[in-house]
XYZ file of C-alpha atoms in Angstrom:
595
model
C 29.731 87.098 45.979
C 26.611 85.255 45.008
C 23.394 86.207 44.044
C 22.268 85.581 48.223
C 25.336 87.957 48.994
C 24.114 90.851 46.859
C 20.574 90.799 47.948
C 21.600 90.578 51.437
C 24.271 93.843 51.048
C 21.501 96.001 49.583
C 19.029 94.627 52.602
C 21.265 96.018 55.003
C 22.008 99.113 53.464
C 18.201 99.405 52.374
C 17.673 98.429 56.305
C 20.408 100.833 57.321
C 18.655 103.563 55.890
C 15.559 103.199 57.299
C 16.065 103.100 60.572
C 18.861 106.183 60.492
C 15.333 107.300 59.072
C 17.109 108.615 55.588
C 14.314 109.054 52.855
C 16.514 110.196 50.696
C 19.191 107.594 51.546
C 16.976 104.871 50.971
C 15.611 105.904 47.578
C 19.089 106.117 46.763
C 19.261 102.646 47.015
C 16.347 102.112 44.006
C 17.914 103.035 39.832
C 16.654 106.640 39.070
C 13.371 104.202 37.272
C 12.579 101.762 39.923
C 9.451 100.597 41.274
C 8.562 100.113 44.317
C 5.280 98.597 44.708
C 3.371 98.440 48.071
C 0.542 97.000 49.211
C -1.162 98.374 52.544
C 2.631 97.948 54.528
C 3.506 101.569 54.315
C 0.914 103.506 52.600
C -2.355 101.248 53.576
C -3.065 101.438 50.200
C -2.412 100.232 46.920
C -0.027 102.232 45.421
C 2.863 101.896 43.325
C 5.726 104.709 43.459
C 8.007 105.195 40.260
C 11.493 106.849 39.666
C 13.593 107.861 42.541
C 11.733 111.092 43.561
C 8.062 109.587 44.180
C 10.025 106.170 46.316
C 11.229 109.347 48.343
C 8.402 111.531 48.865
C 6.012 108.234 50.193
C 9.672 107.333 52.895
C 9.137 111.019 53.849
C 5.125 110.509 54.600
C 4.874 107.235 55.706
C 8.122 105.928 57.178
C 8.001 107.348 60.659
C 4.334 105.748 60.888
C 5.313 102.061 59.721
C 8.829 102.301 61.551
C 9.321 99.200 59.240
C 12.782 97.086 60.570
C 13.257 92.545 60.324
C 14.201 92.539 57.151
C 16.014 89.689 55.866
C 15.748 86.973 52.881
C 13.535 84.102 52.829
C 15.144 81.881 50.755
C 17.214 81.556 47.630
C 18.358 83.890 45.233
C 17.844 83.878 41.463
C 18.323 85.487 38.031
C 15.221 86.446 36.170
C 14.882 88.483 32.797
C 14.159 91.831 35.390
C 17.537 90.582 37.539
C 18.830 89.377 40.530
C 15.328 88.715 42.239
C 14.677 87.165 46.238
C 11.831 86.973 48.409
C 11.920 89.043 51.609
C 10.269 89.174 54.958
C 9.502 92.423 57.450
C 7.920 93.895 60.027
C 6.339 97.408 60.688
C 4.799 98.802 63.560
C 1.501 96.823 62.958
C 1.733 94.507 60.898
C 4.143 91.474 59.048
C 4.806 91.976 55.214
C 6.381 89.791 52.444
C 7.489 91.078 49.647
C 10.137 90.668 46.896
C 13.675 92.120 46.256
C 15.164 92.341 42.078
C 17.742 94.415 41.996
C 20.680 95.207 39.386
C 24.615 96.329 39.285
C 23.606 96.762 43.372
C 20.778 99.021 43.061
C 17.245 98.343 43.445
C 15.215 97.463 40.188
C 11.587 96.480 41.917
C 10.389 96.302 45.541
C 7.526 94.663 46.341
C 5.928 94.574 49.625
C 2.854 93.020 50.863
C 1.363 93.248 54.132
C 0.085 89.563 55.241
C -0.758 90.132 58.784
C -2.194 92.194 61.445
C 0.102 92.028 65.114
C -1.822 90.823 67.555
C -4.935 90.032 65.133
C -3.494 87.871 62.963
C -5.591 84.517 60.547
C -6.102 81.549 62.952
C -4.973 79.281 60.626
C -2.598 76.052 60.727
C -1.631 75.291 64.214
C -3.783 78.200 65.636
C -6.972 76.916 63.770
C -10.177 77.172 66.537
C -10.765 74.157 69.188
C -14.333 73.587 67.597
C -15.379 72.456 71.042
C -15.201 72.329 74.378
C -14.057 68.638 75.828
C -16.304 69.092 78.698
C -19.939 67.835 80.148
C -22.225 71.108 80.436
C -26.325 70.680 81.266
C -26.340 74.603 79.022
C -23.756 73.093 76.261
C -24.692 74.934 73.185
C -24.142 73.214 69.734
C -22.636 74.149 66.980
C -25.621 73.791 64.449
C -27.916 75.812 67.871
C -25.015 79.199 67.959
C -24.876 79.526 64.351
C -28.813 79.493 63.864
C -28.755 81.677 66.683
C -26.150 84.341 65.031
C -27.534 83.824 61.321
C -31.413 84.819 63.236
C -29.795 87.779 65.172
C -27.784 89.168 62.848
C -29.514 92.468 60.828
C -31.605 92.819 64.338
C -29.985 92.758 67.828
C -26.985 92.753 65.760
C -25.677 94.869 63.547
C -22.796 93.670 61.015
C -19.203 95.710 60.858
C -19.163 95.196 56.853
C -22.110 95.290 54.574
C -21.074 93.282 51.402
C -23.356 94.362 48.188
C -23.060 91.187 45.656
C -22.874 87.397 46.737
C -20.710 86.484 43.398
C -16.595 85.294 43.470
C -15.805 88.731 45.284
C -18.237 89.068 47.771
C -17.855 85.233 49.159
C -14.245 85.516 49.207
C -14.015 88.406 50.400
C -16.689 87.156 53.630
C -14.496 83.887 54.212
C -11.692 86.324 54.478
C -12.830 88.775 57.014
C -14.889 85.674 58.824
C -11.168 84.617 59.416
C -10.437 87.415 60.894
C -12.897 87.849 63.471
C -14.950 90.711 61.067
C -19.002 90.650 61.095
C -19.890 90.600 57.475
C -23.457 90.569 55.691
C -23.981 89.367 51.657
C -26.848 91.140 50.279
C -27.650 88.855 47.252
C -30.453 90.055 44.394
C -30.501 86.426 43.574
C -32.860 83.221 45.038
C -29.035 81.593 45.492
C -25.416 82.133 46.100
C -23.865 81.511 43.166
C -27.226 82.821 40.723
C -24.746 85.509 39.250
C -22.923 82.752 37.289
C -26.135 80.222 36.697
C -28.012 82.924 35.262
C -25.553 83.617 32.636
C -25.858 82.576 29.414
C -26.502 78.523 28.921
C -22.744 77.595 27.250
C -20.492 79.777 29.158
C -16.776 78.198 29.816
C -14.663 79.532 32.023
C -11.307 80.255 30.142
C -9.366 81.118 32.154
C -7.555 77.552 34.078
C -7.976 76.149 37.348
C -4.443 76.716 38.785
C -5.647 80.277 38.201
C -9.459 80.135 39.456
C -8.696 78.517 43.479
C -10.719 80.618 46.168
C -8.870 81.669 49.461
C -8.492 78.569 52.025
C -10.464 76.361 49.933
C -8.612 74.968 46.265
C -10.439 72.643 43.506
C -10.334 69.129 44.007
C -7.164 67.788 41.965
C -10.030 66.104 39.368
C -11.705 69.289 38.810
C -12.075 70.570 34.893
C -9.577 73.043 33.626
C -12.188 74.819 32.126
C -15.175 75.317 34.535
C -18.934 75.511 33.265
C -20.765 77.978 35.002
C -23.197 76.375 37.147
C -20.987 73.941 38.002
C -19.209 77.725 39.434
C -21.900 78.220 40.744
C -22.772 75.571 43.193
C -19.493 76.027 44.003
C -19.435 79.595 45.180
C -23.032 78.196 46.874
C -20.841 75.790 48.813
C -18.016 77.034 49.474
C -20.531 80.355 51.506
C -22.200 76.642 53.605
C -18.656 75.447 54.401
C -17.491 78.161 55.315
C -20.162 79.308 57.471
C -20.969 83.099 55.986
C -24.152 85.691 56.604
C -25.766 85.961 53.240
C -29.499 87.257 52.357
C -30.200 85.987 49.377
C -33.524 87.408 47.611
C -32.435 90.356 49.172
C -31.014 94.131 47.793
C -29.882 96.688 48.914
C -31.952 99.452 48.029
C -30.753 103.025 49.169
C -27.891 104.204 51.702
C -26.881 106.862 53.391
C -23.671 107.883 56.024
C -22.977 109.832 59.039
C -20.385 111.330 59.550
C -20.693 111.468 62.797
C -21.602 107.882 64.262
C -18.914 106.839 61.241
C -22.239 104.196 60.495
C -24.215 104.159 57.050
C -27.666 103.357 57.531
C -28.631 100.801 55.010
C -32.287 99.777 53.477
C -32.063 95.966 52.710
C -35.563 94.989 50.615
C -35.528 91.483 51.927
C -38.546 89.084 51.070
C -40.872 92.196 50.898
C -39.948 93.606 53.811
C -37.702 96.341 54.356
C -35.298 96.262 57.434
C -32.453 98.845 58.351
C -28.765 97.645 58.206
C -26.026 100.284 59.967
C -23.286 98.715 59.322
C -19.165 100.125 59.634
C -18.475 99.986 56.204
C -19.711 99.528 52.893
C -18.371 97.244 49.861
C -19.361 96.868 46.819
C -18.890 93.548 44.967
C -20.595 93.556 41.847
C -17.622 92.048 40.086
C -15.880 95.134 37.424
C -19.042 96.439 36.380
C -22.045 98.103 36.869
C -24.838 97.880 35.612
C -25.608 97.177 31.262
C -25.056 99.415 29.104
C -28.389 99.216 27.325
C -29.071 99.168 23.533
C -30.692 101.999 22.876
C -30.581 102.497 18.451
C -32.064 105.238 16.426
C -35.285 103.561 15.293
C -35.127 100.718 17.573
C -38.886 101.604 18.704
C -40.191 100.672 15.077
C -37.846 97.424 14.938
C -40.330 94.406 14.894
C -37.714 92.021 15.855
C -36.568 91.460 19.513
C -33.752 93.315 20.931
C -31.547 93.083 24.052
C -27.989 92.920 26.379
C -26.060 90.175 26.442
C -26.961 90.738 29.981
C -30.643 89.134 29.364
C -29.330 87.029 26.882
C -29.969 83.038 28.372
C -30.032 80.650 25.378
C -30.329 80.343 21.916
C -32.808 77.674 22.044
C -35.731 79.859 21.241
C -33.899 80.536 18.245
C -33.729 78.386 15.017
C -33.875 79.358 12.123
C -33.878 82.861 12.750
C -31.448 85.875 12.077
C -29.177 87.268 14.696
C -27.389 89.651 14.935
C -24.726 89.815 18.032
C -23.727 93.593 18.544
C -19.904 93.042 19.450
C -17.149 91.485 19.141
C -15.392 90.714 22.835
C -15.853 87.379 24.840
C -19.337 87.935 25.530
C -20.115 88.336 21.670
C -18.496 85.554 20.681
C -19.729 82.477 23.332
C -23.868 84.179 22.052
C -22.195 83.790 18.612
C -21.661 80.562 19.063
C -24.644 79.209 20.958
C -27.011 80.530 18.897
C -25.460 78.994 16.178
C -25.261 75.806 17.597
C -28.997 76.265 18.102
C -29.454 76.674 14.348
C -29.741 80.062 14.340
C -28.504 82.621 11.502
C -25.389 84.518 13.078
C -24.043 87.216 11.731
C -21.252 89.263 14.168
C -21.681 92.628 13.656
C -17.558 93.939 14.882
C -17.668 97.728 15.574
C -13.386 97.985 16.469
C -10.887 95.249 15.712
C -10.688 92.769 18.531
C -8.003 90.798 20.623
C -7.748 86.878 19.760
C -5.807 84.065 21.224
C -6.039 80.644 21.156
C -6.666 79.362 24.133
C -3.838 76.768 24.500
C -1.803 79.198 23.199
C -2.289 81.254 26.282
C -2.134 78.616 28.635
C 1.199 77.750 27.005
C 3.138 81.581 27.459
C 0.876 83.644 29.607
C 0.026 81.084 32.893
C 3.146 79.569 33.343
C 2.823 79.639 37.066
C -0.864 78.670 36.976
C -0.226 75.340 35.914
C 0.092 71.976 36.615
C 3.951 72.133 36.108
C 4.028 75.225 38.579
C 1.949 72.420 41.109
C 4.766 69.837 40.169
C 7.659 72.460 40.677
C 5.914 74.072 44.016
C 4.649 76.835 42.551
C 1.848 77.406 45.142
C -1.064 79.681 44.392
C -0.059 82.335 47.619
C 3.334 82.808 45.817
C 2.413 82.777 42.164
C -0.147 85.776 43.167
C 2.328 86.672 45.022
C 5.282 86.893 41.971
C 2.505 88.026 39.393
C 1.465 91.211 42.193
C 5.464 91.963 42.217
C 5.474 93.337 38.332
C 4.105 97.339 38.792
C 2.079 97.640 35.791
C 4.228 99.818 34.269
C 6.547 96.731 33.870
C 4.183 94.868 33.243
C 3.237 96.472 29.992
C 6.560 95.482 27.552
C 6.536 92.357 29.189
C 2.470 91.684 27.411
C 4.349 93.019 24.569
C 7.281 90.447 23.927
C 4.758 87.987 25.127
C 2.584 88.775 22.414
C 5.159 88.801 19.728
C 5.439 85.421 20.344
C 2.002 84.825 19.576
C 1.389 86.629 16.690
C 4.482 84.762 15.454
C 3.206 81.236 16.204
C -0.342 81.363 15.537
C 0.131 83.782 12.641
C -1.654 81.406 10.068
C -4.616 81.421 12.731
C -4.684 85.707 12.313
C -4.897 84.792 8.695
C -7.381 82.885 8.867
C -9.525 85.752 10.682
C -8.207 88.475 8.838
C -9.776 85.771 5.233
C -12.821 85.834 6.622
C -13.293 90.044 7.018
C -12.717 89.773 10.945
C -10.506 92.591 12.681
C -8.009 91.521 14.947
C -4.759 93.681 16.748
C -2.910 93.253 20.255
C -4.307 96.638 21.594
C -3.634 100.444 20.208
C 0.587 99.251 21.486
C 0.657 95.598 20.669
C 0.317 94.929 24.759
C -2.317 92.352 24.195
C -4.889 90.278 25.772
C -4.004 91.140 30.087
C -3.816 94.738 29.221
C -6.798 95.709 27.342
C -8.924 93.407 30.692
C -6.917 95.808 32.782
C -7.366 98.839 30.961
C -11.401 98.686 29.496
C -12.339 94.852 30.670
C -13.646 94.591 26.888
C -13.061 93.898 23.380
C -11.438 90.631 23.874
C -11.840 86.902 24.086
C -9.491 83.650 24.248
C -10.705 81.959 21.572
C -12.729 78.726 22.686
C -14.280 77.570 19.050
C -16.254 80.842 18.258
C -12.764 82.185 15.731
C -13.415 78.864 13.443
C -16.869 79.143 12.936
C -15.910 82.914 12.180
C -12.971 81.450 10.215
C -14.947 79.134 8.117
C -18.365 81.238 7.064
C -20.364 80.077 9.695
C -20.906 83.287 12.178
C -20.740 85.510 9.156
C -19.335 89.253 10.021
C -20.210 93.086 9.601
C -16.786 95.048 9.992
C -15.577 98.419 9.259
C -19.104 100.253 9.291
C -21.615 101.526 11.919
C -25.313 101.147 12.312
C -27.306 103.982 11.107
C -30.717 102.660 12.440
C -32.822 100.063 12.638
C -35.127 99.769 10.216
C -38.624 97.529 10.880
C -36.839 94.561 9.547
C -33.373 95.009 10.728
C -30.327 97.232 10.844
C -28.697 99.785 7.697
C -25.044 100.882 7.953
C -23.994 103.876 7.492
C -21.992 101.870 4.224
C -25.838 101.766 3.396
C -25.477 97.849 3.827
C -28.726 96.576 4.835
C -29.315 93.661 6.247
C -32.504 91.351 7.918
C -32.676 90.191 11.210
C -35.237 88.780 14.259
C -33.501 89.301 17.118
C -30.194 91.740 17.870
C -27.971 90.175 20.771
C -25.960 93.659 22.195
C -22.704 92.872 23.544
C -21.917 96.518 24.147
C -20.646 96.234 28.072
C -21.109 97.504 31.201
C -21.239 100.947 32.768
C -18.622 101.386 35.820
C -19.153 99.981 39.182
C -19.457 103.515 40.536
C -23.197 103.645 38.808
C -24.641 101.255 41.434
C -22.688 103.794 43.665
C -25.698 106.115 42.232
C -28.472 103.902 42.361
C -28.097 102.852 45.711
C -26.131 105.808 47.763
C -26.507 109.036 45.647
C -25.112 110.428 42.262
C -23.353 113.025 43.821
C -21.440 110.234 46.070
C -20.722 108.042 42.673
C -19.761 111.105 41.108
C -17.296 112.108 43.838
C -15.686 108.141 43.810
C -15.399 108.094 40.103
C -14.980 105.497 37.925
C -13.479 101.914 38.728
C -11.039 99.536 36.974
C -8.514 101.421 34.321
C -4.875 102.087 34.280
C -4.519 105.599 32.779
C -3.528 104.323 30.017
C -4.477 106.363 27.878
C -5.609 104.019 25.928
C -9.112 104.434 24.295
C -11.232 103.748 26.909
C -9.298 104.446 29.598
C -8.518 108.004 29.515
C -5.084 109.676 31.005
C -3.592 110.772 33.713
C -1.547 107.226 34.281
C -2.339 105.591 37.375
C -0.259 102.883 37.574
C -3.156 100.953 39.565
C -6.485 99.957 39.012
C -9.170 103.217 39.594
C -10.787 102.432 42.798
C -10.049 98.765 43.142
C -9.118 96.927 46.528
C -8.069 100.408 48.185
C -9.677 103.492 49.829
C -11.805 105.558 47.969
C -12.444 109.159 48.355
C -15.302 108.781 50.332
C -14.763 107.601 53.772
C -16.492 103.364 54.666
C -17.090 103.388 50.876
C -14.959 100.117 49.248
C -15.208 97.742 46.020
C -13.817 94.275 45.669
C -14.118 92.371 42.918
C -12.741 91.072 39.268
C -12.256 87.909 37.968
C -11.727 84.661 40.708
C -8.015 85.403 40.879
C -8.266 88.998 41.529
C -10.912 88.326 44.029
C -8.963 85.454 45.740
C -5.656 87.806 45.484
C -7.236 91.237 46.618
C -9.465 89.890 49.391
C -6.955 89.574 51.440
C -6.181 92.746 51.248
C -9.224 94.430 51.942
C -10.033 92.444 54.371
C -6.981 93.373 56.338
C -7.650 97.151 55.727
C -11.183 96.539 57.189
C -10.193 94.617 60.736
C -7.501 97.525 60.932
C -10.147 100.345 61.014
C -12.497 97.618 62.914
C -9.935 97.536 65.297
C -9.000 101.381 65.635
C -5.857 100.869 64.786
C -4.419 103.651 62.528
C -4.216 103.579 59.124
C -2.577 107.168 57.234
C -3.995 106.656 53.751
C -0.810 107.949 51.102
C -2.323 108.572 48.297
C -5.842 108.482 48.459
C -7.921 109.667 45.839
C -8.944 113.450 45.124
C -12.620 113.806 44.663
C -13.327 113.318 41.176
C -16.379 115.266 40.047
C -17.610 113.787 36.517
C -17.441 110.255 35.498
C -15.418 109.118 32.482
């Protein structure tokens, strides 16, 4: 039997069980500990079922409404480290779907299913793209620019947006572009004067640590000559240009001051301050697109009021230009702390990094070699598109991803042993996480405490940036910092790279505390490690899917996550606009306390 025959035989048995409405028989075609990750197609949720019991339970609840059919292999099968795998296509009662199946010894190890389009509401792409004009004369002809100006004038006044997007960074513009393509009216509210300022306003030396192949936005990839690692101002300009190209409706220098939900009308009432004027919007949906974080965790150290120097959060740090010759303590040892330390050192400051706990550090070159193989020029030359790479990455459940990452970091630890020895010799504490799963798992679990080395580690290893580790701050003194060990250092400036609150804290400031607590924190998998308490969830908390509050959504993450998951947020919002039934399986229960 060929690999294709094996896949086709499994699909045939699986399809027969589904057509017969036999959830137990379908679940029996999985390994006892098999996985099924579903993006909307069955669950109208982002949900991973782990084990036959979970799979059977989901099918009992969802099979009747999903009514799947038309399962077939889409391309050749291949052998992977997880088993024999192939891409598949299928359809449900309301949507088209695509996915991937991996089998071992005749049973499914992993099934991945994802909604790609709503039937009757497919994206107008390729051969279905709009004409753009009508080839006939008319005395009342309205040009594109006139129509665009009229749309902008009416939106928020005579016409209300279906969706209010809070935040105009990569998440906001990616989602707005997806919604535009689907015919859903959306308005971005961005507090800064220009789209892209959320990047421009960061510290001057910031450069993306992820490679260009990983960072494309929907519909419009970066040019082939775009740098592998892009400076922050260039990204800001790209986002601004992107918004113009896709005709996104955005109010800049604007902020959503308050919002309240009316369950009777099914609408929000949002008060937006725009250029000094208060305006009322009544969208059906609100999406918070504030990155992966909420407000900064502002520094508040004992003795801070007596300190004669300056204390600021890294969110407010811009440049080291004014700090040449000054003694600076950078608190923290994650990405921002490393970048800030480099910027200050380059400006001529005397820099010390206070490391509160071990950090995960990986050389950029090594991570590109082993961790971004499907997002690379080699992958492009092999015919692996960004869309296919995204689906391939998404096809691995987080429960299996951790073990794969552990093997990856075993390789990295061995290859870069000399690099890590130099850091240790400099007093810098490093590890690969509590369970040795490395940087990406740390990013998913806590979004903190890691650094892709693009230069700072050499400064630390060479002693150009000092390190204080294995200690705690007792208090600030008028002249500097006293540690619990009794050590004191004099400093003129403290840059606290101590992270941000959860995205739901933005809800507290706009809606209310009760709603923020009801929804609960965002991000994290429930892994049980520090900063990501259990129970195990298998997916990121509250991201890109229904929350415990109707019509309130979170969309964000890095450029890659914003690109990929914007499709699924947009499909959920489009379905609700069109009145399509969206029975959500596994909607989270209300949470009354934050993490």
